[in-house]
Backbone as ProteinMPNN parsed JSONL, in Angstrom:
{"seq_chain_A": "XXXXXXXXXXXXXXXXXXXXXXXXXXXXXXXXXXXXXXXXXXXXXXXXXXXXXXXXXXXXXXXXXXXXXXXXXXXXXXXXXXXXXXXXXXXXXXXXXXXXXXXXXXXXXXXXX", "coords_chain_A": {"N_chain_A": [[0.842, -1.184, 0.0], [0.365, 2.264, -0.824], [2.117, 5.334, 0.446], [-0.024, 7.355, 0.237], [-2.238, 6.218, 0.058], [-3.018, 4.431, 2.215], [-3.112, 6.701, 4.138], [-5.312, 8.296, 3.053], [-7.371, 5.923, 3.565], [-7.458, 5.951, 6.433], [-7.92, 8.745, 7.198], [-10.753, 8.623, 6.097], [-11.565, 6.933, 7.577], [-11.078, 8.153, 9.925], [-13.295, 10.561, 9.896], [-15.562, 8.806, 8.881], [-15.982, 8.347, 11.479], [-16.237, 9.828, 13.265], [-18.932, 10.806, 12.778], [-19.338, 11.962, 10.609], [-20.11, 13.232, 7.004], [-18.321, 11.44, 4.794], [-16.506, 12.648, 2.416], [-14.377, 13.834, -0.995], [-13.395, 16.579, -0.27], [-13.67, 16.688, 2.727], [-11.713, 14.591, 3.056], [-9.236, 15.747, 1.514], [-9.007, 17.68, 3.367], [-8.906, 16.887, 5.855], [-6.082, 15.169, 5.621], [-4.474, 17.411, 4.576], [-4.401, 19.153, 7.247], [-2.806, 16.965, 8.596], [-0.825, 17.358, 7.512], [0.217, 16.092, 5.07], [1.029, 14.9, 1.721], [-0.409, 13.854, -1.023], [-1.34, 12.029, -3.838], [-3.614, 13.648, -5.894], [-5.681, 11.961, -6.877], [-6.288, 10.144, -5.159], [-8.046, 10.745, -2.613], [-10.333, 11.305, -3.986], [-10.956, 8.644, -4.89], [-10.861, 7.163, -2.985], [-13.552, 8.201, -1.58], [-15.831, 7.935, -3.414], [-15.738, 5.456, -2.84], [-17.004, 5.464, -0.348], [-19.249, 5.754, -0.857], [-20.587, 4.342, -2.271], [-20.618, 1.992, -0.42], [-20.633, 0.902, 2.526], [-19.222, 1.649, 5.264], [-18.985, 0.66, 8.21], [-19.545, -2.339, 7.396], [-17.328, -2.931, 5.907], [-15.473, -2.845, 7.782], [-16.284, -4.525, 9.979], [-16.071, -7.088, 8.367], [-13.197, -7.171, 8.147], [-11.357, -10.04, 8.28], [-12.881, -11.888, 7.11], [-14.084, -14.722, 4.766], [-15.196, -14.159, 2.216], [-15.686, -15.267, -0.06], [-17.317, -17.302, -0.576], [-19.533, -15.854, 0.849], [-20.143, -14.052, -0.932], [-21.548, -15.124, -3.435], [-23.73, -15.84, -2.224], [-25.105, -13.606, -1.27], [-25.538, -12.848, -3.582], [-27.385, -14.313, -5.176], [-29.296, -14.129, -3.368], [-31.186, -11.787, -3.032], [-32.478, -11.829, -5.881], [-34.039, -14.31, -5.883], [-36.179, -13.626, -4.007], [-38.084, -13.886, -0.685], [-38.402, -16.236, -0.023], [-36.289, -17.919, -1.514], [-34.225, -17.031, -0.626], [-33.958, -17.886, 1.64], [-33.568, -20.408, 0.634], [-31.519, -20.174, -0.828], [-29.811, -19.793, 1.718], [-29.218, -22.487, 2.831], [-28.362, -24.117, 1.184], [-25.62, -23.162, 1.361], [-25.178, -23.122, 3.922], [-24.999, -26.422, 4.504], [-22.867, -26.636, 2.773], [-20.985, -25.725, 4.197], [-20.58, -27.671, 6.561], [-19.403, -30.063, 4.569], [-17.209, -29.066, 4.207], [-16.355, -28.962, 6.607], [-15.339, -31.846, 6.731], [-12.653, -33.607, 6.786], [-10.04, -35.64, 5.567], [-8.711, -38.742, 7.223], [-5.766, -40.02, 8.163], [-6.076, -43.474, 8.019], [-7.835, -43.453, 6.772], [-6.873, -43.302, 4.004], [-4.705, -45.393, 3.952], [-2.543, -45.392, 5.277], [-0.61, -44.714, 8.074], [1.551, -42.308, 10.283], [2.897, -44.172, 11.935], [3.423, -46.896, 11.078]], "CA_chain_A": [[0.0, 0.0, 0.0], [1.634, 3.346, -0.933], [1.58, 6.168, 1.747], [-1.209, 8.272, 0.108], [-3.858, 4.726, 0.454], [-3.124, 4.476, 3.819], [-2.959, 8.458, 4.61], [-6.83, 8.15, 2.489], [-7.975, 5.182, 4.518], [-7.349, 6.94, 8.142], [-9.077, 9.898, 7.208], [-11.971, 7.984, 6.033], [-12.438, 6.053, 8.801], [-11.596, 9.192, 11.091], [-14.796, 10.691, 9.255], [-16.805, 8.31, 9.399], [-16.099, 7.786, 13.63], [-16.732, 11.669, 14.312], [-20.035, 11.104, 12.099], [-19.059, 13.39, 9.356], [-19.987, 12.385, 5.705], [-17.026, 11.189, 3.844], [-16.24, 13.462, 0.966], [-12.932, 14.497, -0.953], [-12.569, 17.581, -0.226], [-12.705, 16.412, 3.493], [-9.9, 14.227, 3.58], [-8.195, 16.426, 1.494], [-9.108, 18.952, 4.361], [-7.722, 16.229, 6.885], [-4.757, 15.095, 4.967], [-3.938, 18.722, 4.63], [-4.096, 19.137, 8.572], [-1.961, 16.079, 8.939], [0.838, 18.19, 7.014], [0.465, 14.826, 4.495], [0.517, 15.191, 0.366], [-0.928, 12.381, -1.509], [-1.533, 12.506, -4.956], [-4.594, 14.295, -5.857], [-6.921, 10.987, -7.276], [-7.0, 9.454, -4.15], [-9.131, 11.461, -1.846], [-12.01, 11.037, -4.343], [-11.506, 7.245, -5.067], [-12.235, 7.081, -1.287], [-14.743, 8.973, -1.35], [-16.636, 7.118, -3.908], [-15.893, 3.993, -2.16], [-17.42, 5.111, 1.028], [-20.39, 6.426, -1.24], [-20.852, 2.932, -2.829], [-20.136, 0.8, 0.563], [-21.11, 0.699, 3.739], [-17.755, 1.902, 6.035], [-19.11, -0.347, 9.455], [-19.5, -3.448, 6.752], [-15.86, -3.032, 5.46], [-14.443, -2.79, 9.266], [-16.687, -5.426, 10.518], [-15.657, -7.978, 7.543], [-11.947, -7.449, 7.375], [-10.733, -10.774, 8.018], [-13.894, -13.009, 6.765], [-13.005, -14.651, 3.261], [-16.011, -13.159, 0.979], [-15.578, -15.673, -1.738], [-18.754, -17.795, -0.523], [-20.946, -15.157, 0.9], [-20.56, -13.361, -2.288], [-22.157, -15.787, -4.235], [-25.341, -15.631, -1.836], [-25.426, -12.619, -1.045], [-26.034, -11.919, -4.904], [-28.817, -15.146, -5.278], [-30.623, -14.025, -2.255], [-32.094, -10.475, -3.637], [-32.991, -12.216, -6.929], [-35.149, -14.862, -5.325], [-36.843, -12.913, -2.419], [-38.027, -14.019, 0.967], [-38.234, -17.99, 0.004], [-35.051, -18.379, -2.63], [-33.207, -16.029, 0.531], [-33.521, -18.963, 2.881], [-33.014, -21.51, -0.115], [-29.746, -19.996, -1.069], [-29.239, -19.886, 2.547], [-29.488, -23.632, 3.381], [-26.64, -25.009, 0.131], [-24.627, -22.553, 1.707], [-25.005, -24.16, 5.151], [-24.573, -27.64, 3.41], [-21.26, -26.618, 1.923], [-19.56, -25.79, 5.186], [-20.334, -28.342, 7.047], [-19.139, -30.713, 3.988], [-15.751, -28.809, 3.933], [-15.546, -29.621, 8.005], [-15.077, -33.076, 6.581], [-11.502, -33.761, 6.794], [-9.634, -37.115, 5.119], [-7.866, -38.837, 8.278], [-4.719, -40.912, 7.525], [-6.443, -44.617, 7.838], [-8.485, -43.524, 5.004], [-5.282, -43.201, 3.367], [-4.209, -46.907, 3.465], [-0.995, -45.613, 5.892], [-0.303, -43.626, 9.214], [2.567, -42.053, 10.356], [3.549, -44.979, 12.696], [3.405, -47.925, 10.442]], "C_chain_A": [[0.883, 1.242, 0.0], [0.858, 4.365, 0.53], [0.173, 6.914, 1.514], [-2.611, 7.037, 0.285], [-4.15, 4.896, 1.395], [-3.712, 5.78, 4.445], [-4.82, 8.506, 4.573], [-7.923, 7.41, 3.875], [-8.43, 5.475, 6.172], [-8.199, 7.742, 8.201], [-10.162, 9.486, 7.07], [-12.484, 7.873, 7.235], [-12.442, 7.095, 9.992], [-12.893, 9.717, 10.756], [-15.557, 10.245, 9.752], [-17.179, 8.34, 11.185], [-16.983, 8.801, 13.946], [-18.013, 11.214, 13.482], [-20.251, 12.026, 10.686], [-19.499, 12.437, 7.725], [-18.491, 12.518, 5.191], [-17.12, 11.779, 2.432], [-14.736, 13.626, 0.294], [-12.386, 15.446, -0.363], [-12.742, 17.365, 1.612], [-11.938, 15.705, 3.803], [-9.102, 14.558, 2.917], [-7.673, 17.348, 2.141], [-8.079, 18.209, 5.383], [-6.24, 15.995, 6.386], [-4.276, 16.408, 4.867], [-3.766, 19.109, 6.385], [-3.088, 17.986, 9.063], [-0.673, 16.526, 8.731], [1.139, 16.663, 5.724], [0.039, 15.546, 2.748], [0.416, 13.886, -0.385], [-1.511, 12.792, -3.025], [-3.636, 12.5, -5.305], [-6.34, 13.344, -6.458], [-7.316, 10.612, -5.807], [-7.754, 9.804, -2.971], [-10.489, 10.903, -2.761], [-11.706, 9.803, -4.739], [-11.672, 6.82, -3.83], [-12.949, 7.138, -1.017], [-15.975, 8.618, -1.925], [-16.733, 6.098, -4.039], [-16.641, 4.321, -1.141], [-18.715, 5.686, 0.548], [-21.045, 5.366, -1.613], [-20.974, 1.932, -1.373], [-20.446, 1.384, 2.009], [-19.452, 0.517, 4.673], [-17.945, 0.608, 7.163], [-19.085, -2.157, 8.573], [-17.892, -3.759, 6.204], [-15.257, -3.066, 6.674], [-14.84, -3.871, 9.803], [-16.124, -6.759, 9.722], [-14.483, -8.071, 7.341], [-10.961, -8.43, 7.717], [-11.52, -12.136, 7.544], [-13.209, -13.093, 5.385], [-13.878, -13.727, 2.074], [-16.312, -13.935, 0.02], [-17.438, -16.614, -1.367], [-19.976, -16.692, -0.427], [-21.39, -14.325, 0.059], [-22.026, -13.73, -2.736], [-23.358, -16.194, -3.578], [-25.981, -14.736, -1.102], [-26.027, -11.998, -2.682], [-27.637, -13.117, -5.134], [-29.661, -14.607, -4.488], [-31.593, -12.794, -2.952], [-33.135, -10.677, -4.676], [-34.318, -13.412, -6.693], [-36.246, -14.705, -4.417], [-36.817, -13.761, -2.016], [-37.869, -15.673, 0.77], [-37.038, -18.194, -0.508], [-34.234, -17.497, -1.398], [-33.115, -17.732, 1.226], [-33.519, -20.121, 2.015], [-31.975, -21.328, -0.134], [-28.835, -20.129, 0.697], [-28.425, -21.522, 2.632], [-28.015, -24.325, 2.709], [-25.667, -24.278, 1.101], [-23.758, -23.056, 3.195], [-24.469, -25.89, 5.053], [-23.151, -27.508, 3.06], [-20.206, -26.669, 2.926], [-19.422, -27.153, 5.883], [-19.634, -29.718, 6.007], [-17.684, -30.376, 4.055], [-15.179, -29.319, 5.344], [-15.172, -30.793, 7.729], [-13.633, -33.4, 6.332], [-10.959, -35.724, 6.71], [-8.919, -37.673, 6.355], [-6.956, -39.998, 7.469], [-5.019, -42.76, 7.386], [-7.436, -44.228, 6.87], [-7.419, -43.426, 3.754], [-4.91, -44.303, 2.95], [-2.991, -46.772, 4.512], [-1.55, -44.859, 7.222], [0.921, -43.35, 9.256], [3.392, -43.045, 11.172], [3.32, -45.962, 12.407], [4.754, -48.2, 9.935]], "O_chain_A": [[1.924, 1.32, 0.652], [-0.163, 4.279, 1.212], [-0.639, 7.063, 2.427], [-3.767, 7.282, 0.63], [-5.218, 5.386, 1.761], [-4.702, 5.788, 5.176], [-5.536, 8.673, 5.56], [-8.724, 7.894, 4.675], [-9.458, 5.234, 6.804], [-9.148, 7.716, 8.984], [-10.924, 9.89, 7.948], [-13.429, 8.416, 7.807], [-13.322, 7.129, 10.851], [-13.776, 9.231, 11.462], [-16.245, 10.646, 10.69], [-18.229, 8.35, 11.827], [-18.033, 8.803, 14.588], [-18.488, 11.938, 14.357], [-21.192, 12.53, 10.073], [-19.213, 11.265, 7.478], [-17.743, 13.496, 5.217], [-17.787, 11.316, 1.507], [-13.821, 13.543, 1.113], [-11.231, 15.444, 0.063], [-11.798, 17.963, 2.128], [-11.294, 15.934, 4.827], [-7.997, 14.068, 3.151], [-6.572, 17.877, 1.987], [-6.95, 18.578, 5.707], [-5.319, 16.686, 6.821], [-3.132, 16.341, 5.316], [-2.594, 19.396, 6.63], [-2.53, 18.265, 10.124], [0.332, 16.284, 9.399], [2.301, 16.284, 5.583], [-0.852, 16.361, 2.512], [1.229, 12.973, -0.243], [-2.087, 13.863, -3.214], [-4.523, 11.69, -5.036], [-7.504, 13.744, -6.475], [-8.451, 10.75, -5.351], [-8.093, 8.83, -2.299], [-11.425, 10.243, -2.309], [-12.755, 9.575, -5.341], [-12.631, 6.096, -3.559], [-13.445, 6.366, -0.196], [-17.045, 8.809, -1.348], [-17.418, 5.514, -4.878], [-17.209, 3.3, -0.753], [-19.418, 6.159, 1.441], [-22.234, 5.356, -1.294], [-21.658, 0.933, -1.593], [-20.369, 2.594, 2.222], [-18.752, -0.495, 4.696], [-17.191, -0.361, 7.072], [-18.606, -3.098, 9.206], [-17.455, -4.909, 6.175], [-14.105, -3.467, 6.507], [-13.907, -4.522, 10.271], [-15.673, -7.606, 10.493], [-14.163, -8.887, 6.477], [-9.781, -8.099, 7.6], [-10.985, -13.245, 7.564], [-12.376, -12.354, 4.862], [-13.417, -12.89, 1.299], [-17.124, -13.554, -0.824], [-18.477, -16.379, -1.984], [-20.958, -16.57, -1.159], [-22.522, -13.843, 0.023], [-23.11, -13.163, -2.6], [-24.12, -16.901, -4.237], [-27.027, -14.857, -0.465], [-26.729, -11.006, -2.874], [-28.775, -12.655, -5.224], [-30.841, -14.562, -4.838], [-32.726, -13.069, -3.347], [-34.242, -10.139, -4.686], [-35.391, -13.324, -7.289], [-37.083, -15.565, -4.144], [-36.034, -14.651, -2.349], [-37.125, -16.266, 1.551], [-36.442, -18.917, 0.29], [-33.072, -17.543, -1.802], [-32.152, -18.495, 1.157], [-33.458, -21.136, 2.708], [-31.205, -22.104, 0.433], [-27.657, -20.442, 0.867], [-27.208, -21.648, 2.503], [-27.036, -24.813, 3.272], [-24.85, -25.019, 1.648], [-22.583, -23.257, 3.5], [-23.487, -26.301, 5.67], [-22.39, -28.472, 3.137], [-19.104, -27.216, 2.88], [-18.351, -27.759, 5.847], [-19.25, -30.611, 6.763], [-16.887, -31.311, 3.97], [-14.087, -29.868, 5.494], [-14.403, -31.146, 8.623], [-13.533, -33.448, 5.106], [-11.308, -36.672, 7.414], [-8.222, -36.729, 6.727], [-7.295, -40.66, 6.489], [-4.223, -43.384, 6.684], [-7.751, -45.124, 6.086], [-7.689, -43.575, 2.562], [-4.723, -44.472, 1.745], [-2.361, -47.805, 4.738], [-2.715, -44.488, 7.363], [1.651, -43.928, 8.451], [4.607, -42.844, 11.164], [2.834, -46.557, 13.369], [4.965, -49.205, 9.256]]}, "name": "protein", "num_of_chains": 1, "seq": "XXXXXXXXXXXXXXXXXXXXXXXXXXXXXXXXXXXXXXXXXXXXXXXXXXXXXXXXXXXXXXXXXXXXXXXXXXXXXXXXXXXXXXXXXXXXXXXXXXXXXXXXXXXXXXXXX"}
């Protein structure tokens, strides 16, 4: 991440804390109080990330993986209130299939043979 991402990201999220809408021109206001120069795109591709996205959903999610709940988070809308708790259910189905782990006598060996 170069310094001006980071520099971006801070301000954001200071923003959002105090309650303030997230705009460019204030975290070019903050970044300018920081004594910080960052090249002049990235204030507003912040800004129309935190216009698109939900700031508490990006802080709350940042070490979940995304790649599943994508893919039913986009079925659910398209099916409403019944196809929501269909898409739910495979989804439930899938994990517990991945808890399934091969143990080494399914193997044919162990380590102490």
């Amino acid at each position: 991440m170069s310094v001006g991402e980071i520099a971006c990201t801070y301000a954001a999220l200071i923003l959002h804390d105090d309650g303030i809408a997230v705009t460019a021109e204030k975290i070019a206001a903050l970044l300018k109080a920081a004594n910080l120069s960052v090249e002049s795109y990235w204030p507003s591709l912040f800004a129309k990330l935190c216009e698109k996205r939900n700031i508490e959903d990006l802080v709350m999610n940042v070490g979940s993986g995304g790649g599943g709940a994508a893919a039913v988070a986009v079925a659910a809308p398209t099916g409403g209130a019944s196809g929501a708790a269909a898409a739910a259910a495979p989804a439930a189905e899938e994990k517990k299939e991945e808890a399934k782990e091969e143990s080494d006598d399914d193997m044919g060996f162990s380590l102490f043979d």
